[in-house]
């Protein structure tokens, strides 16, 4: 792995944006959580991916949050999601200017989103604006466009800062990325982008990083899973057994990462874990139903009971 790609190795939580009851972002709480996660062992953080509610923030708010994280010494990978290429380019250029650690390059949405030619131009503009910031393509079925190997390597020929691939799809998509993209060059990184696919990504596809949602609320447990998966990928049979046990125990909480209510669920999980600053959402009507809250609370309590007695919780 190249030095340039080191920021994408290990565990990287995708930060949510805490806000007040009137929908105003609370960047002090954002920075505090970013620092806590780094101090517990996270490689860096992603800010303004879908977990950060980027469509609900102004560009100025997004840049302000990134700036405060950088100034606090938090290594930040910046999400470039935007309604048009000009806005995405401005976000990438700002990330470069203030010293962010990398870019997560998100496809063009809504307008010509299924056009490979339009997506190539969009990706190339962002990568150029980012200069030498290490960058990964964010592949997700939710964006309606699937980046294949031919497009990835076409971009990499012109942009050496493109160092990897974040795959948010399922097992088949991760397997494709490992087989046809990232295993072609030891300098490239594959990142498991959804919490349910960490074991598969590391053990079966050669992933060396994971961008996590559930890891915001359960950082110690998620870091333990990553460590076990790394050991399992190196051939450790006991670690493989323990990694599968932890994957199964986390299954329900991790699966929230796959659905449209992921931010609602994970903010509530943050509250359950003692972080009341995540109680509110940008829209008051964006809330879990009482049944959903009861469900996640019961699953969280079950996991917490299991974790306390599980022999694999410590090294």
PDB file of C-alpha atoms in Angstrom:
ATOM      1  CA  UNK A   1       0.000   0.000   0.000  1.00  0.00           C
ATOM      2  CA  UNK A   2       1.346   3.439  -0.885  1.00  0.00           C
ATOM      3  CA  UNK A   3       1.902   6.060   1.802  1.00  0.00           C
ATOM      4  CA  UNK A   4      -0.737   8.137   0.044  1.00  0.00           C
ATOM      5  CA  UNK A   5      -3.403   5.507   0.765  1.00  0.00           C
ATOM      6  CA  UNK A   6      -2.650   5.044   4.481  1.00  0.00           C
ATOM      7  CA  UNK A   7      -5.586   7.210   5.569  1.00  0.00           C
ATOM      8  CA  UNK A   8      -7.926   4.552   4.131  1.00  0.00           C
ATOM      9  CA  UNK A   9      -6.438   1.674   6.102  1.00  0.00           C
ATOM     10  CA  UNK A  10      -8.235   0.447   9.227  1.00  0.00           C
ATOM     11  CA  UNK A  11     -11.504   1.739  10.626  1.00  0.00           C
ATOM     12  CA  UNK A  12     -13.002   5.104   9.624  1.00  0.00           C
ATOM     13  CA  UNK A  13     -16.374   6.134  11.061  1.00  0.00           C
ATOM     14  CA  UNK A  14     -18.650   8.237   8.883  1.00  0.00           C
ATOM     15  CA  UNK A  15     -19.647  11.025  11.251  1.00  0.00           C
ATOM     16  CA  UNK A  16     -23.228  12.109  11.700  1.00  0.00           C
ATOM     17  CA  UNK A  17     -24.018  15.788  12.168  1.00  0.00           C
ATOM     18  CA  UNK A  18     -25.464  16.553  15.615  1.00  0.00           C
ATOM     19  CA  UNK A  19     -27.932  19.427  15.655  1.00  0.00           C
ATOM     20  CA  UNK A  20     -30.079  21.439  18.010  1.00  0.00           C
ATOM     21  CA  UNK A  21     -33.855  21.160  18.271  1.00  0.00           C
ATOM     22  CA  UNK A  22     -34.222  23.926  15.661  1.00  0.00           C
ATOM     23  CA  UNK A  23     -32.057  22.076  13.116  1.00  0.00           C
ATOM     24  CA  UNK A  24     -28.891  24.109  13.569  1.00  0.00           C
ATOM     25  CA  UNK A  25     -25.706  22.019  13.217  1.00  0.00           C
ATOM     26  CA  UNK A  26     -23.747  21.587  16.444  1.00  0.00           C
ATOM     27  CA  UNK A  27     -20.182  21.606  15.188  1.00  0.00           C
ATOM     28  CA  UNK A  28     -18.682  21.690  18.686  1.00  0.00           C
ATOM     29  CA  UNK A  29     -20.327  18.331  19.381  1.00  0.00           C
ATOM     30  CA  UNK A  30     -19.209  17.092  15.955  1.00  0.00           C
ATOM     31  CA  UNK A  31     -15.582  17.942  16.704  1.00  0.00           C
ATOM     32  CA  UNK A  32     -15.790  16.486  20.210  1.00  0.00           C
ATOM     33  CA  UNK A  33     -17.049  13.170  18.821  1.00  0.00           C
ATOM     34  CA  UNK A  34     -14.431  13.188  16.075  1.00  0.00           C
ATOM     35  CA  UNK A  35     -11.661  13.613  18.636  1.00  0.00           C
ATOM     36  CA  UNK A  36     -13.110  10.886  20.877  1.00  0.00           C
ATOM     37  CA  UNK A  37     -13.156   8.433  17.991  1.00  0.00           C
ATOM     38  CA  UNK A  38      -9.579   9.203  16.993  1.00  0.00           C
ATOM     39  CA  UNK A  39      -8.448   8.864  20.606  1.00  0.00           C
ATOM     40  CA  UNK A  40     -10.026   5.399  20.884  1.00  0.00           C
ATOM     41  CA  UNK A  41      -8.129   4.181  17.814  1.00  0.00           C
ATOM     42  CA  UNK A  42      -9.928   5.160  14.614  1.00  0.00           C
ATOM     43  CA  UNK A  43      -7.710   5.963  11.619  1.00  0.00           C
ATOM     44  CA  UNK A  44      -9.671   9.077  10.683  1.00  0.00           C
ATOM     45  CA  UNK A  45     -13.260  10.129  10.022  1.00  0.00           C
ATOM     46  CA  UNK A  46     -15.417  10.690   6.979  1.00  0.00           C
ATOM     47  CA  UNK A  47     -17.515  13.828   7.033  1.00  0.00           C
ATOM     48  CA  UNK A  48     -20.408  14.700   4.736  1.00  0.00           C
ATOM     49  CA  UNK A  49     -21.145  11.317   3.333  1.00  0.00           C
ATOM     50  CA  UNK A  50     -24.757  10.187   3.558  1.00  0.00           C
ATOM     51  CA  UNK A  51     -24.284   9.579   7.308  1.00  0.00           C
ATOM     52  CA  UNK A  52     -23.509  13.266   7.715  1.00  0.00           C
ATOM     53  CA  UNK A  53     -26.774  14.259   5.980  1.00  0.00           C
ATOM     54  CA  UNK A  54     -24.916  16.174   3.281  1.00  0.00           C
ATOM     55  CA  UNK A  55     -28.071  16.950   1.232  1.00  0.00           C
ATOM     56  CA  UNK A  56     -29.544  18.772   4.250  1.00  0.00           C
ATOM     57  CA  UNK A  57     -26.567  21.082   4.808  1.00  0.00           C
ATOM     58  CA  UNK A  58     -25.521  24.174   2.900  1.00  0.00           C
ATOM     59  CA  UNK A  59     -22.104  24.116   1.275  1.00  0.00           C
ATOM     60  CA  UNK A  60     -20.970  26.708   3.807  1.00  0.00           C
ATOM     61  CA  UNK A  61     -22.080  24.501   6.700  1.00  0.00           C
ATOM     62  CA  UNK A  62     -20.308  21.505   5.239  1.00  0.00           C
ATOM     63  CA  UNK A  63     -17.087  23.415   4.742  1.00  0.00           C
ATOM     64  CA  UNK A  64     -17.370  24.906   8.218  1.00  0.00           C
ATOM     65  CA  UNK A  65     -17.694  21.473   9.792  1.00  0.00           C
ATOM     66  CA  UNK A  66     -14.732  20.137   7.836  1.00  0.00           C
ATOM     67  CA  UNK A  67     -12.623  23.152   8.787  1.00  0.00           C
ATOM     68  CA  UNK A  68     -13.348  22.775  12.487  1.00  0.00           C
ATOM     69  CA  UNK A  69     -12.486  19.066  12.406  1.00  0.00           C
ATOM     70  CA  UNK A  70      -9.189  19.767  10.630  1.00  0.00           C
ATOM     71  CA  UNK A  71      -8.316  22.569  13.034  1.00  0.00           C
ATOM     72  CA  UNK A  72      -8.943  20.165  15.928  1.00  0.00           C
ATOM     73  CA  UNK A  73      -6.403  17.751  14.490  1.00  0.00           C
ATOM     74  CA  UNK A  74      -8.925  15.177  13.269  1.00  0.00           C
ATOM     75  CA  UNK A  75      -7.891  13.485   9.982  1.00  0.00           C
ATOM     76  CA  UNK A  76     -10.911  14.038   7.724  1.00  0.00           C
ATOM     77  CA  UNK A  77     -11.916  12.336   4.494  1.00  0.00           C
ATOM     78  CA  UNK A  78     -14.387  14.703   2.843  1.00  0.00           C
ATOM     79  CA  UNK A  79     -17.474  13.503   0.992  1.00  0.00           C
ATOM     80  CA  UNK A  80     -18.035  15.319  -2.314  1.00  0.00           C
ATOM     81  CA  UNK A  81     -21.726  14.622  -2.835  1.00  0.00           C
ATOM     82  CA  UNK A  82     -23.445  17.515  -4.601  1.00  0.00           C
ATOM     83  CA  UNK A  83     -26.260  18.308  -6.998  1.00  0.00           C
ATOM     84  CA  UNK A  84     -23.826  19.465  -9.679  1.00  0.00           C
ATOM     85  CA  UNK A  85     -20.161  19.179 -10.570  1.00  0.00           C
ATOM     86  CA  UNK A  86     -19.346  22.809  -9.780  1.00  0.00           C
ATOM     87  CA  UNK A  87     -20.423  22.397  -6.171  1.00  0.00           C
ATOM     88  CA  UNK A  88     -18.563  19.105  -5.821  1.00  0.00           C
ATOM     89  CA  UNK A  89     -15.422  20.736  -7.223  1.00  0.00           C
ATOM     90  CA  UNK A  90     -15.714  23.614  -4.747  1.00  0.00           C
ATOM     91  CA  UNK A  91     -15.968  21.164  -1.855  1.00  0.00           C
ATOM     92  CA  UNK A  92     -12.916  19.231  -3.092  1.00  0.00           C
ATOM     93  CA  UNK A  93     -10.902  22.402  -3.578  1.00  0.00           C
ATOM     94  CA  UNK A  94     -11.795  23.577  -0.078  1.00  0.00           C
ATOM     95  CA  UNK A  95     -10.732  20.221   1.365  1.00  0.00           C
ATOM     96  CA  UNK A  96      -7.374  20.563  -0.375  1.00  0.00           C
ATOM     97  CA  UNK A  97      -6.942  24.169   0.766  1.00  0.00           C
ATOM     98  CA  UNK A  98      -7.500  23.522   4.472  1.00  0.00           C
ATOM     99  CA  UNK A  99      -5.510  20.305   4.728  1.00  0.00           C
ATOM    100  CA  UNK A 100      -8.085  17.527   4.806  1.00  0.00           C
ATOM    101  CA  UNK A 101      -6.725  13.985   4.720  1.00  0.00           C
ATOM    102  CA  UNK A 102      -8.564  12.711   1.648  1.00  0.00           C
ATOM    103  CA  UNK A 103     -11.657  12.678  -0.537  1.00  0.00           C
ATOM    104  CA  UNK A 104     -14.544  10.264  -0.931  1.00  0.00           C
ATOM    105  CA  UNK A 105     -15.624  10.921  -4.512  1.00  0.00           C
ATOM    106  CA  UNK A 106     -19.383  10.529  -4.881  1.00  0.00           C
ATOM    107  CA  UNK A 107     -21.085  10.100  -8.277  1.00  0.00           C
ATOM    108  CA  UNK A 108     -23.135  12.757  -9.977  1.00  0.00           C
ATOM    109  CA  UNK A 109     -26.777  12.419  -8.928  1.00  0.00           C
ATOM    110  CA  UNK A 110     -30.126  13.217 -10.539  1.00  0.00           C
ATOM    111  CA  UNK A 111     -28.859  14.812 -13.774  1.00  0.00           C
ATOM    112  CA  UNK A 112     -27.413  12.254 -16.245  1.00  0.00           C
ATOM    113  CA  UNK A 113     -26.605  10.019 -13.323  1.00  0.00           C
ATOM    114  CA  UNK A 114     -26.593   6.845 -15.393  1.00  0.00           C
ATOM    115  CA  UNK A 115     -24.286   8.204 -18.107  1.00  0.00           C
ATOM    116  CA  UNK A 116     -20.713   6.819 -17.923  1.00  0.00           C
ATOM    117  CA  UNK A 117     -19.408   9.792 -19.922  1.00  0.00           C
ATOM    118  CA  UNK A 118     -21.035  12.281 -17.552  1.00  0.00           C
ATOM    119  CA  UNK A 119     -19.782  10.413 -14.505  1.00  0.00           C
ATOM    120  CA  UNK A 120     -16.239  10.266 -15.887  1.00  0.00           C
ATOM    121  CA  UNK A 121     -16.203  14.028 -16.397  1.00  0.00           C
ATOM    122  CA  UNK A 122     -17.665  14.534 -12.919  1.00  0.00           C
ATOM    123  CA  UNK A 123     -15.131  12.262 -11.211  1.00  0.00           C
ATOM    124  CA  UNK A 124     -12.227  13.765 -13.165  1.00  0.00           C
ATOM    125  CA  UNK A 125     -13.185  17.322 -12.210  1.00  0.00           C
ATOM    126  CA  UNK A 126     -13.299  16.427  -8.510  1.00  0.00           C
ATOM    127  CA  UNK A 127     -10.005  14.526  -8.620  1.00  0.00           C
ATOM    128  CA  UNK A 128      -8.323  17.452 -10.383  1.00  0.00           C
ATOM    129  CA  UNK A 129      -9.668  19.946  -7.843  1.00  0.00           C
ATOM    130  CA  UNK A 130      -8.377  17.771  -5.004  1.00  0.00           C
ATOM    131  CA  UNK A 131      -4.804  17.979  -6.267  1.00  0.00           C
ATOM    132  CA  UNK A 132      -2.799  15.268  -4.533  1.00  0.00           C
ATOM    133  CA  UNK A 133      -5.400  14.507  -1.861  1.00  0.00           C
ATOM    134  CA  UNK A 134      -5.728  10.694  -1.742  1.00  0.00           C
ATOM    135  CA  UNK A 135      -9.163   9.821  -3.049  1.00  0.00           C
ATOM    136  CA  UNK A 136     -11.461   6.830  -3.369  1.00  0.00           C
ATOM    137  CA  UNK A 137     -14.476   6.317  -5.593  1.00  0.00           C
ATOM    138  CA  UNK A 138     -17.630   5.729  -3.553  1.00  0.00           C
ATOM    139  CA  UNK A 139     -19.640   2.985  -5.229  1.00  0.00           C
ATOM    140  CA  UNK A 140     -23.191   2.548  -3.980  1.00  0.00           C
ATOM    141  CA  UNK A 141     -26.438   1.251  -5.489  1.00  0.00           C
ATOM    142  CA  UNK A 142     -28.178   4.186  -3.814  1.00  0.00           C
ATOM    143  CA  UNK A 143     -26.467   6.603  -6.186  1.00  0.00           C
ATOM    144  CA  UNK A 144     -27.813   4.777  -9.231  1.00  0.00           C
ATOM    145  CA  UNK A 145     -24.454   4.327 -10.938  1.00  0.00           C
ATOM    146  CA  UNK A 146     -21.962   1.485 -10.705  1.00  0.00           C
ATOM    147  CA  UNK A 147     -18.326   2.277 -11.403  1.00  0.00           C
ATOM    148  CA  UNK A 148     -16.664  -0.599 -13.218  1.00  0.00           C
ATOM    149  CA  UNK A 149     -12.991  -1.438 -13.695  1.00  0.00           C
ATOM    150  CA  UNK A 150     -12.657   0.195 -17.114  1.00  0.00           C
ATOM    151  CA  UNK A 151     -13.831   3.581 -15.839  1.00  0.00           C
ATOM    152  CA  UNK A 152     -11.757   3.332 -12.660  1.00  0.00           C
ATOM    153  CA  UNK A 153      -8.498   2.679 -14.522  1.00  0.00           C
ATOM    154  CA  UNK A 154      -9.304   5.261 -17.172  1.00  0.00           C
ATOM    155  CA  UNK A 155      -9.514   7.828 -14.374  1.00  0.00           C
ATOM    156  CA  UNK A 156      -6.422   6.520 -12.593  1.00  0.00           C
ATOM    157  CA  UNK A 157      -4.301   6.995 -15.711  1.00  0.00           C
ATOM    158  CA  UNK A 158      -4.853  10.741 -15.406  1.00  0.00           C
ATOM    159  CA  UNK A 159      -5.196  11.090 -11.638  1.00  0.00           C
ATOM    160  CA  UNK A 160      -2.603   9.378  -9.471  1.00  0.00           C
ATOM    161  CA  UNK A 161      -4.425  10.590  -6.358  1.00  0.00           C
ATOM    162  CA  UNK A 162      -7.155   8.012  -7.066  1.00  0.00           C
ATOM    163  CA  UNK A 163      -5.920   5.322  -4.698  1.00  0.00           C
ATOM    164  CA  UNK A 164      -8.888   3.090  -4.024  1.00  0.00           C
ATOM    165  CA  UNK A 165     -12.477   2.021  -4.066  1.00  0.00           C
ATOM    166  CA  UNK A 166     -15.149   2.182  -1.380  1.00  0.00           C
ATOM    167  CA  UNK A 167     -17.843  -0.407  -2.043  1.00  0.00           C
ATOM    168  CA  UNK A 168     -21.195   0.082  -0.340  1.00  0.00           C
ATOM    169  CA  UNK A 169     -22.924  -2.715  -2.239  1.00  0.00           C
ATOM    170  CA  UNK A 170     -23.314  -6.300  -1.164  1.00  0.00           C
ATOM    171  CA  UNK A 171     -20.980  -9.266  -1.231  1.00  0.00           C
ATOM    172  CA  UNK A 172     -21.058  -9.669  -5.012  1.00  0.00           C
ATOM    173  CA  UNK A 173     -20.092  -6.048  -5.565  1.00  0.00           C
ATOM    174  CA  UNK A 174     -17.240  -6.277  -3.058  1.00  0.00           C
ATOM    175  CA  UNK A 175     -16.013  -9.446  -4.723  1.00  0.00           C
ATOM    176  CA  UNK A 176     -16.064  -7.721  -8.121  1.00  0.00           C
ATOM    177  CA  UNK A 177     -14.092  -4.765  -6.790  1.00  0.00           C
ATOM    178  CA  UNK A 178     -11.464  -6.999  -5.228  1.00  0.00           C
ATOM    179  CA  UNK A 179     -11.135  -9.266  -8.236  1.00  0.00           C
ATOM    180  CA  UNK A 180     -11.188  -6.680 -11.017  1.00  0.00           C
ATOM    181  CA  UNK A 181      -9.954  -3.434  -9.485  1.00  0.00           C
ATOM    182  CA  UNK A 182      -7.983  -3.309  -6.265  1.00  0.00           C
ATOM    183  CA  UNK A 183      -6.058  -6.582  -6.497  1.00  0.00           C
ATOM    184  CA  UNK A 184      -4.430  -5.373  -9.717  1.00  0.00           C
ATOM    185  CA  UNK A 185      -2.041  -3.045  -7.892  1.00  0.00           C
ATOM    186  CA  UNK A 186      -0.613  -3.250  -4.336  1.00  0.00           C
ATOM    187  CA  UNK A 187      -0.886   0.533  -4.088  1.00  0.00           C
ATOM    188  CA  UNK A 188      -4.688   0.384  -4.348  1.00  0.00           C
ATOM    189  CA  UNK A 189      -7.009  -0.043  -1.365  1.00  0.00           C
ATOM    190  CA  UNK A 190     -10.420  -1.668  -1.105  1.00  0.00           C
ATOM    191  CA  UNK A 191     -12.719  -0.331   1.603  1.00  0.00           C
ATOM    192  CA  UNK A 192     -15.740  -2.202   2.923  1.00  0.00           C
ATOM    193  CA  UNK A 193     -18.319   0.547   2.938  1.00  0.00           C
ATOM    194  CA  UNK A 194     -21.256  -1.131   4.689  1.00  0.00           C
ATOM    195  CA  UNK A 195     -21.219  -2.606   8.189  1.00  0.00           C
ATOM    196  CA  UNK A 196     -22.714  -5.952   7.193  1.00  0.00           C
ATOM    197  CA  UNK A 197     -19.865  -6.752   4.775  1.00  0.00           C
ATOM    198  CA  UNK A 198     -16.760  -6.147   6.897  1.00  0.00           C
ATOM    199  CA  UNK A 199     -15.865  -9.822   7.326  1.00  0.00           C
ATOM    200  CA  UNK A 200     -16.481 -10.631   3.663  1.00  0.00           C
ATOM    201  CA  UNK A 201     -14.536  -7.581   2.550  1.00  0.00           C
ATOM    202  CA  UNK A 202     -11.460  -8.315   4.634  1.00  0.00           C
ATOM    203  CA  UNK A 203     -11.343 -12.098   4.464  1.00  0.00           C
ATOM    204  CA  UNK A 204     -12.654 -12.804   0.965  1.00  0.00           C
ATOM    205  CA  UNK A 205     -11.871  -9.656  -1.031  1.00  0.00           C
ATOM    206  CA  UNK A 206      -8.622  -8.218   0.309  1.00  0.00           C
ATOM    207  CA  UNK A 207     -10.098  -5.085   1.912  1.00  0.00           C
ATOM    208  CA  UNK A 208      -7.748  -3.176   4.191  1.00  0.00           C
ATOM    209  CA  UNK A 209     -10.187  -0.557   5.430  1.00  0.00           C
ATOM    210  CA  UNK A 210     -13.784  -0.137   6.546  1.00  0.00           C
ATOM    211  CA  UNK A 211     -15.988   2.943   6.662  1.00  0.00           C
ATOM    212  CA  UNK A 212     -18.497   2.330   9.425  1.00  0.00           C
ATOM    213  CA  UNK A 213     -21.806   3.689  10.645  1.00  0.00           C
ATOM    214  CA  UNK A 214     -22.346   1.544  13.731  1.00  0.00           C
ATOM    215  CA  UNK A 215     -18.759   2.296  14.801  1.00  0.00           C
ATOM    216  CA  UNK A 216     -19.810   5.803  15.805  1.00  0.00           C
ATOM    217  CA  UNK A 217     -21.801   4.353  18.694  1.00  0.00           C
ATOM    218  CA  UNK A 218     -19.838   1.128  19.238  1.00  0.00           C
ATOM    219  CA  UNK A 219     -16.242   2.104  18.439  1.00  0.00           C
ATOM    220  CA  UNK A 220     -14.456  -0.378  20.704  1.00  0.00           C
ATOM    221  CA  UNK A 221     -16.551  -3.267  19.445  1.00  0.00           C
ATOM    222  CA  UNK A 222     -16.110  -2.251  15.806  1.00  0.00           C
ATOM    223  CA  UNK A 223     -12.357  -1.874  16.195  1.00  0.00           C
ATOM    224  CA  UNK A 224     -12.284  -5.351  17.732  1.00  0.00           C
ATOM    225  CA  UNK A 225     -14.114  -6.707  14.692  1.00  0.00           C
ATOM    226  CA  UNK A 226     -11.638  -5.045  12.322  1.00  0.00           C
ATOM    227  CA  UNK A 227      -8.672  -6.446  14.253  1.00  0.00           C
ATOM    228  CA  UNK A 228     -10.141  -9.950  14.187  1.00  0.00           C
ATOM    229  CA  UNK A 229     -10.883  -9.705  10.471  1.00  0.00           C
ATOM    230  CA  UNK A 230      -7.324  -8.596   9.777  1.00  0.00           C
ATOM    231  CA  UNK A 231      -6.022 -11.595  11.717  1.00  0.00           C
ATOM    232  CA  UNK A 232      -8.479 -13.926   9.991  1.00  0.00           C
ATOM    233  CA  UNK A 233      -7.379 -12.655   6.582  1.00  0.00           C
ATOM    234  CA  UNK A 234      -3.806 -13.546   7.578  1.00  0.00           C
ATOM    235  CA  UNK A 235      -4.891 -17.141   8.260  1.00  0.00           C
ATOM    236  CA  UNK A 236      -5.615 -17.113  11.996  1.00  0.00           C
ATOM    237  CA  UNK A 237      -8.308 -19.770  12.466  1.00  0.00           C
ATOM    238  CA  UNK A 238      -9.287 -18.692  15.987  1.00  0.00           C
ATOM    239  CA  UNK A 239      -9.607 -15.068  14.910  1.00  0.00           C
ATOM    240  CA  UNK A 240     -11.796 -16.170  12.007  1.00  0.00           C
ATOM    241  CA  UNK A 241     -14.128 -17.979  14.400  1.00  0.00           C
ATOM    242  CA  UNK A 242     -14.329 -14.985  16.739  1.00  0.00           C
ATOM    243  CA  UNK A 243     -14.823 -12.533  13.855  1.00  0.00           C
ATOM    244  CA  UNK A 244     -17.799 -14.544  12.604  1.00  0.00           C
ATOM    245  CA  UNK A 245     -19.276 -14.673  16.115  1.00  0.00           C
ATOM    246  CA  UNK A 246     -18.997 -10.900  16.487  1.00  0.00           C
ATOM    247  CA  UNK A 247     -20.345 -10.313  12.975  1.00  0.00           C
ATOM    248  CA  UNK A 248     -23.416 -12.399  13.803  1.00  0.00           C
ATOM    249  CA  UNK A 249     -23.935 -10.673  17.152  1.00  0.00           C
ATOM    250  CA  UNK A 250     -23.775  -7.250  15.490  1.00  0.00           C
ATOM    251  CA  UNK A 251     -25.963  -8.308  12.581  1.00  0.00           C
ATOM    252  CA  UNK A 252     -29.168  -6.437  13.407  1.00  0.00           C
ATOM    253  CA  UNK A 253     -27.444  -3.239  14.500  1.00  0.00           C
ATOM    254  CA  UNK A 254     -25.127  -3.397  11.481  1.00  0.00           C
ATOM    255  CA  UNK A 255     -27.986  -3.975   9.043  1.00  0.00           C
ATOM    256  CA  UNK A 256     -29.425  -0.540   9.802  1.00  0.00           C
ATOM    257  CA  UNK A 257     -26.484   0.740   7.743  1.00  0.00           C
ATOM    258  CA  UNK A 258     -28.141  -0.667   4.613  1.00  0.00           C
ATOM    259  CA  UNK A 259     -31.461   1.177   4.859  1.00  0.00           C
ATOM    260  CA  UNK A 260     -32.840   4.684   4.308  1.00  0.00           C
ATOM    261  CA  UNK A 261     -33.325   5.273   8.053  1.00  0.00           C
ATOM    262  CA  UNK A 262     -29.679   4.614   8.917  1.00  0.00           C
ATOM    263  CA  UNK A 263     -29.055   8.091  10.348  1.00  0.00           C
ATOM    264  CA  UNK A 264     -32.230   7.926  12.434  1.00  0.00           C
ATOM    265  CA  UNK A 265     -31.237   4.552  13.851  1.00  0.00           C
ATOM    266  CA  UNK A 266     -27.623   5.426  14.529  1.00  0.00           C
ATOM    267  CA  UNK A 267     -28.413   8.762  16.123  1.00  0.00           C
ATOM    268  CA  UNK A 268     -30.751   6.932  18.485  1.00  0.00           C
ATOM    269  CA  UNK A 269     -28.060   4.336  19.144  1.00  0.00           C
ATOM    270  CA  UNK A 270     -25.727   7.210  20.014  1.00  0.00           C
ATOM    271  CA  UNK A 271     -28.293   8.454  22.542  1.00  0.00           C
ATOM    272  CA  UNK A 272     -28.564   4.971  24.049  1.00  0.00           C
ATOM    273  CA  UNK A 273     -24.775   4.963  24.365  1.00  0.00           C
ATOM    274  CA  UNK A 274     -24.835   8.204  26.368  1.00  0.00           C
ATOM    275  CA  UNK A 275     -24.593  10.894  23.671  1.00  0.00           C
ATOM    276  CA  UNK A 276     -27.694  13.109  24.132  1.00  0.00           C
ATOM    277  CA  UNK A 277     -26.429  15.646  21.575  1.00  0.00           C
ATOM    278  CA  UNK A 278     -27.632  13.251  18.852  1.00  0.00           C
ATOM    279  CA  UNK A 279     -31.252  13.358  19.959  1.00  0.00           C
ATOM    280  CA  UNK A 280     -32.414  15.764  17.230  1.00  0.00           C
ATOM    281  CA  UNK A 281     -32.676  15.666  13.436  1.00  0.00           C
ATOM    282  CA  UNK A 282     -32.655  18.443  10.852  1.00  0.00           C
ATOM    283  CA  UNK A 283     -36.345  17.854  10.170  1.00  0.00           C
ATOM    284  CA  UNK A 284     -38.577  17.323  13.195  1.00  0.00           C
ATOM    285  CA  UNK A 285     -40.647  14.782  11.268  1.00  0.00           C
ATOM    286  CA  UNK A 286     -37.555  12.630  10.613  1.00  0.00           C
ATOM    287  CA  UNK A 287     -37.908  10.311  13.579  1.00  0.00           C
ATOM    288  CA  UNK A 288     -38.189   6.653  14.394  1.00  0.00           C
ATOM    289  CA  UNK A 289     -41.577   5.284  15.327  1.00  0.00           C
ATOM    290  CA  UNK A 290     -42.086   4.095  18.921  1.00  0.00           C
ATOM    291  CA  UNK A 291     -41.914   0.520  17.644  1.00  0.00           C
ATOM    292  CA  UNK A 292     -38.617   1.164  15.846  1.00  0.00           C
ATOM    293  CA  UNK A 293     -37.164   2.704  19.009  1.00  0.00           C
ATOM    294  CA  UNK A 294     -38.274  -0.249  21.097  1.00  0.00           C
ATOM    295  CA  UNK A 295     -36.783  -2.625  18.550  1.00  0.00           C
ATOM    296  CA  UNK A 296     -33.356  -1.016  18.395  1.00  0.00           C
ATOM    297  CA  UNK A 297     -33.277  -0.608  22.181  1.00  0.00           C
ATOM    298  CA  UNK A 298     -34.002  -4.308  22.698  1.00  0.00           C
ATOM    299  CA  UNK A 299     -31.357  -5.314  20.149  1.00  0.00           C
ATOM    300  CA  UNK A 300     -28.825  -2.956  21.727  1.00  0.00           C
ATOM    301  CA  UNK A 301     -29.524  -4.364  25.198  1.00  0.00           C
ATOM    302  CA  UNK A 302     -29.186  -7.909  23.868  1.00  0.00           C
ATOM    303  CA  UNK A 303     -25.860  -7.089  22.228  1.00  0.00           C
ATOM    304  CA  UNK A 304     -24.549  -5.325  25.315  1.00  0.00           C
ATOM    305  CA  UNK A 305     -25.416  -8.369  27.492  1.00  0.00           C
ATOM    306  CA  UNK A 306     -23.714 -10.701  25.024  1.00  0.00           C
ATOM    307  CA  UNK A 307     -20.609  -8.498  24.731  1.00  0.00           C
ATOM    308  CA  UNK A 308     -20.091  -8.433  28.504  1.00  0.00           C
ATOM    309  CA  UNK A 309     -19.787 -12.215  28.692  1.00  0.00           C
ATOM    310  CA  UNK A 310     -18.275 -12.976  25.269  1.00  0.00           C
ATOM    311  CA  UNK A 311     -14.730 -14.285  25.750  1.00  0.00           C
ATOM    312  CA  UNK A 312     -13.569 -12.676  22.498  1.00  0.00           C
ATOM    313  CA  UNK A 313     -14.259  -9.110  23.630  1.00  0.00           C
ATOM    314  CA  UNK A 314     -10.676  -8.747  24.836  1.00  0.00           C
ATOM    315  CA  UNK A 315      -7.420  -9.708  23.159  1.00  0.00           C
TER     316      UNK A 315
END
